GROMACS .gro file of N, CA, C and O in nm:
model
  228
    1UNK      N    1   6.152   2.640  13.599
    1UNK     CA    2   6.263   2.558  13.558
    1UNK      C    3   6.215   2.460  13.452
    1UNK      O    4   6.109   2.398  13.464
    2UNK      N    5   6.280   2.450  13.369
    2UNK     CA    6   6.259   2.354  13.257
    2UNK      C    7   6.227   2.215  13.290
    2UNK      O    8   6.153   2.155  13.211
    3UNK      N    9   6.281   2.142  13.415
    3UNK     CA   10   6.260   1.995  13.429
    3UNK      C   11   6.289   1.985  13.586
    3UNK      O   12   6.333   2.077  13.655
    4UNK      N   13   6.263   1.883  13.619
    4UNK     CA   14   6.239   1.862  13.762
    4UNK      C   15   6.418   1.901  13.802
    4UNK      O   16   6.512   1.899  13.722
    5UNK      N   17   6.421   1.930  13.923
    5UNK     CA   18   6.541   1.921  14.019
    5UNK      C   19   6.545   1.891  14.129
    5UNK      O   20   6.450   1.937  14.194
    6UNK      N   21   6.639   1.811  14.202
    6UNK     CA   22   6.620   1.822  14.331
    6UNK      C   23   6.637   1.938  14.445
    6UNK      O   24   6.650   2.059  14.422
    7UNK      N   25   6.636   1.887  14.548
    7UNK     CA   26   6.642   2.024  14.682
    7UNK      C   27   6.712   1.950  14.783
    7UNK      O   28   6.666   1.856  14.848
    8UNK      N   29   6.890   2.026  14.796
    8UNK     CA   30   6.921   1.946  14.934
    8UNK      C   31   6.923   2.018  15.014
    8UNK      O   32   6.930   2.139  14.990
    9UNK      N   33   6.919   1.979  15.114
    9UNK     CA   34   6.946   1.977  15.308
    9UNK      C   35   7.015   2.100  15.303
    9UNK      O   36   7.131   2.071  15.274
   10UNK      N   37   7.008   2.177  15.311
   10UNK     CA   38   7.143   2.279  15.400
   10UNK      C   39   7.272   2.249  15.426
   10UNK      O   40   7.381   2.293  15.390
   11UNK      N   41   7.227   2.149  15.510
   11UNK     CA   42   7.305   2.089  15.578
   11UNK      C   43   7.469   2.021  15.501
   11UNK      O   44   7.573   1.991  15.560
   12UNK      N   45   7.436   2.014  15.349
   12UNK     CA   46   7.496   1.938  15.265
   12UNK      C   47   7.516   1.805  15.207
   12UNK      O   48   7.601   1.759  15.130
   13UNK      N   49   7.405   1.753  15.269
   13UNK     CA   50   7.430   1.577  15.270
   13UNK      C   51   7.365   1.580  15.138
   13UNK      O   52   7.301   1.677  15.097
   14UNK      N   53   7.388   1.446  15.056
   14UNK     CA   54   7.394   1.431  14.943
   14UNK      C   55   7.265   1.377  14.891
   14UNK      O   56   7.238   1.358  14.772
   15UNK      N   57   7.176   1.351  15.010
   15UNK     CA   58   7.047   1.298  14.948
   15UNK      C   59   6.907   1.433  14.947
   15UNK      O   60   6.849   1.489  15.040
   16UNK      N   61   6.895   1.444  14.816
   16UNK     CA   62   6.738   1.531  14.780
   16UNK      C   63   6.654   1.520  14.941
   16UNK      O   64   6.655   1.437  15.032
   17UNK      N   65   6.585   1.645  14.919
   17UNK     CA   66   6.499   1.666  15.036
   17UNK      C   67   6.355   1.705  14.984
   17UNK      O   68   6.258   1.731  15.054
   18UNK      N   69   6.361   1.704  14.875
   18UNK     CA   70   6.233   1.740  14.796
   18UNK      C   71   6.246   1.732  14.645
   18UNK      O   72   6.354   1.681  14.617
   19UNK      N   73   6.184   1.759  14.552
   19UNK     CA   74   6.217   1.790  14.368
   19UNK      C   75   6.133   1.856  14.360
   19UNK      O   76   6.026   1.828  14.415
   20UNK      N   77   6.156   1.989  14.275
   20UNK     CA   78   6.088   2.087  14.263
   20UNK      C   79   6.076   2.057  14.098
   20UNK      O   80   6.172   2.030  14.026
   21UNK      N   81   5.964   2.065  14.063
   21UNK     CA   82   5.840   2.088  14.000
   21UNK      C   83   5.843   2.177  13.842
   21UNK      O   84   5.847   2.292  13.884
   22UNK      N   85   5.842   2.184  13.746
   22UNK     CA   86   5.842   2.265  13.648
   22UNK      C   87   5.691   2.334  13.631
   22UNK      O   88   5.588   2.266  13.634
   23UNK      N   89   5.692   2.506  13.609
   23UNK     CA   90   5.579   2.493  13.623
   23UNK      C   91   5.519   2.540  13.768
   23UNK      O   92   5.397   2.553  13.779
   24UNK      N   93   5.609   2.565  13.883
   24UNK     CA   94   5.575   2.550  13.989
   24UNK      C   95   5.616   2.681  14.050
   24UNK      O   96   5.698   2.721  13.968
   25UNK      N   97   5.608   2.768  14.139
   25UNK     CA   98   5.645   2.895  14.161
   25UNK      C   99   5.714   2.799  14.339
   25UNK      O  100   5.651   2.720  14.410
   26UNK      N  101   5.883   2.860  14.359
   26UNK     CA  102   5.916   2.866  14.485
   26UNK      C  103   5.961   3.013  14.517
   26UNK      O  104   5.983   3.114  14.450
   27UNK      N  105   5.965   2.970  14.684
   27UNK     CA  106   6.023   3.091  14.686
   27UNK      C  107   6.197   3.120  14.732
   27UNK      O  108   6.240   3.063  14.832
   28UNK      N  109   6.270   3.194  14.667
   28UNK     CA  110   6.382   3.201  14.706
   28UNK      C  111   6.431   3.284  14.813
   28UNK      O  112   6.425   3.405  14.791
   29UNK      N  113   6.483   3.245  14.937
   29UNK     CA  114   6.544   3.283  15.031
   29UNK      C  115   6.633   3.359  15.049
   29UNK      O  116   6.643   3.451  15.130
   30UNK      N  117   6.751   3.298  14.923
   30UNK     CA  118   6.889   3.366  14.980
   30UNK      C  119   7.006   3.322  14.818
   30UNK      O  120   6.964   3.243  14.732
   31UNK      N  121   7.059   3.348  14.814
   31UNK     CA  122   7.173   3.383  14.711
   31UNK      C  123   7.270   3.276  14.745
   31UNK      O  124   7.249   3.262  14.866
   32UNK      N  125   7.368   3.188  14.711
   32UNK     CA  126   7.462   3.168  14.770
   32UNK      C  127   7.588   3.155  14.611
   32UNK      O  128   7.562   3.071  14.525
   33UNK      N  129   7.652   3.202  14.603
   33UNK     CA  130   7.673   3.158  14.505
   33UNK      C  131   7.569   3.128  14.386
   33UNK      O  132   7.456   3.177  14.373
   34UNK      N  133   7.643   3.023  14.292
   34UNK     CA  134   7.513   3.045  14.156
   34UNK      C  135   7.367   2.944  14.242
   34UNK      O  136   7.248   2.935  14.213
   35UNK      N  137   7.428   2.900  14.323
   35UNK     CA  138   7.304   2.802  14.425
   35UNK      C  139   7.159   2.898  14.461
   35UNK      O  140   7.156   3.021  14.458
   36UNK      N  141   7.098   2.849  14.480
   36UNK     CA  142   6.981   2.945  14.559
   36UNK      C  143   6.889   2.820  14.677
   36UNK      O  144   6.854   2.703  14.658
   37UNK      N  145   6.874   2.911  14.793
   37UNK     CA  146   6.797   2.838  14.923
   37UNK      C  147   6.650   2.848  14.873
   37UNK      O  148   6.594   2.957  14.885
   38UNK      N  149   6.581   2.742  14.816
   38UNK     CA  150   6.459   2.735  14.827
   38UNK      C  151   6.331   2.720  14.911
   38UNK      O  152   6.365   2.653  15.009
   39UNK      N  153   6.246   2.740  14.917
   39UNK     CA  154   6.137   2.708  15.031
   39UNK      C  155   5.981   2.641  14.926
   39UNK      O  156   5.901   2.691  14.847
   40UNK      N  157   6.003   2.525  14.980
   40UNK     CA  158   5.885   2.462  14.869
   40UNK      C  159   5.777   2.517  14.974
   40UNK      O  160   5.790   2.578  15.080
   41UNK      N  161   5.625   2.457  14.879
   41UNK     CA  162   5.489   2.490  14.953
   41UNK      C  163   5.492   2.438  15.083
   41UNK      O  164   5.405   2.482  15.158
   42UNK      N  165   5.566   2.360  15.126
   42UNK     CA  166   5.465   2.306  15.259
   42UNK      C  167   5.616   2.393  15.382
   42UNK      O  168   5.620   2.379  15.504
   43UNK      N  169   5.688   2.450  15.321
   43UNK     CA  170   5.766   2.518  15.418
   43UNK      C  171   5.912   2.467  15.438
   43UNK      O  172   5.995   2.540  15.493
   44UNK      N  173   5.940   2.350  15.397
   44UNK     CA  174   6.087   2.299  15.339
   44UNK      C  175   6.205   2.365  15.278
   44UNK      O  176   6.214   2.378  15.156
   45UNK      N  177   6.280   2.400  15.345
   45UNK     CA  178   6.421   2.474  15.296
   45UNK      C  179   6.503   2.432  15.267
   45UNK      O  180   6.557   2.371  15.360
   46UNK      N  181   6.605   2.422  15.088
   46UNK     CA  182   6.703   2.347  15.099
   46UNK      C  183   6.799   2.448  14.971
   46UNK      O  184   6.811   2.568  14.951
   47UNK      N  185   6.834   2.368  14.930
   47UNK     CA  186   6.990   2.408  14.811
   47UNK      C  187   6.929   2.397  14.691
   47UNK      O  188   6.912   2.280  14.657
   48UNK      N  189   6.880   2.500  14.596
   48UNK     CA  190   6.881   2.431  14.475
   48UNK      C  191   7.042   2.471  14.408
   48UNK      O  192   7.090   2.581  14.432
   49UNK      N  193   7.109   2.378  14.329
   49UNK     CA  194   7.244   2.375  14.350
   49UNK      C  195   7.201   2.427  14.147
   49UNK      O  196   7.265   2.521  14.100
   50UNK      N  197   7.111   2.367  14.069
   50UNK     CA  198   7.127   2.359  13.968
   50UNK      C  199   7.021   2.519  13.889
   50UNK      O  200   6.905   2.501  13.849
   51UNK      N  201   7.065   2.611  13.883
   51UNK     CA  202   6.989   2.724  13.859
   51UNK      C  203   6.966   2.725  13.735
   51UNK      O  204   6.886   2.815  13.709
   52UNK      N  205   7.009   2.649  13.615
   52UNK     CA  206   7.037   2.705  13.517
   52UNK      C  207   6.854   2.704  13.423
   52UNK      O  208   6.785   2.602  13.432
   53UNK      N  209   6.801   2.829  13.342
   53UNK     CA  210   6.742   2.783  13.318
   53UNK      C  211   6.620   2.815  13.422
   53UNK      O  212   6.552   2.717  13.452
   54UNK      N  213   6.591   2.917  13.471
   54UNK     CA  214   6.498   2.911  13.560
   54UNK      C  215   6.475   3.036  13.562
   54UNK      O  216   6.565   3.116  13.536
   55UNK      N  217   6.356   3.074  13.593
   55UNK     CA  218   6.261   3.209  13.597
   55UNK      C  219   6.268   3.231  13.672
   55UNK      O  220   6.253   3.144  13.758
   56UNK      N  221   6.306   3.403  13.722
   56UNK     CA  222   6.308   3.449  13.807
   56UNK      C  223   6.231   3.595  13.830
   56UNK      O  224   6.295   3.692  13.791
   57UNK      N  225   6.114   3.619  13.883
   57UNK     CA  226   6.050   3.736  13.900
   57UNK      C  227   6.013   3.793  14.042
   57UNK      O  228   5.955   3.901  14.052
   0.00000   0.00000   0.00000
């Protein structure tokens, strides 16, 4: 991804649960719409809501 983003909750609440990293390899979980469920390094699962702009292999 071009610039940092945040990572929310699942859950939906409005506060970041992490910021993912440019530069940084996650791994994606699941599809939801243009959203994708991330899993940072230490095992944290959340929403990245903002896809645009991001590598996907």
């Amino acid at each position: 991804m071009p610039v940092p983003r945040p990572l929310f909750a699942e859950d939906g609440s409005p506060t970041p649960i992490a910021e993912l990293a440019p530069g940084t390899w996650y791994l994606a979980v699941e599809q939801r719409g243009q959203a994708l469920v991330a899993q940072t390094q230490d095992g944290r699962r959340g929403v990245l809501q903002d896809t645009s702009g991001i590598q996907r292999g």
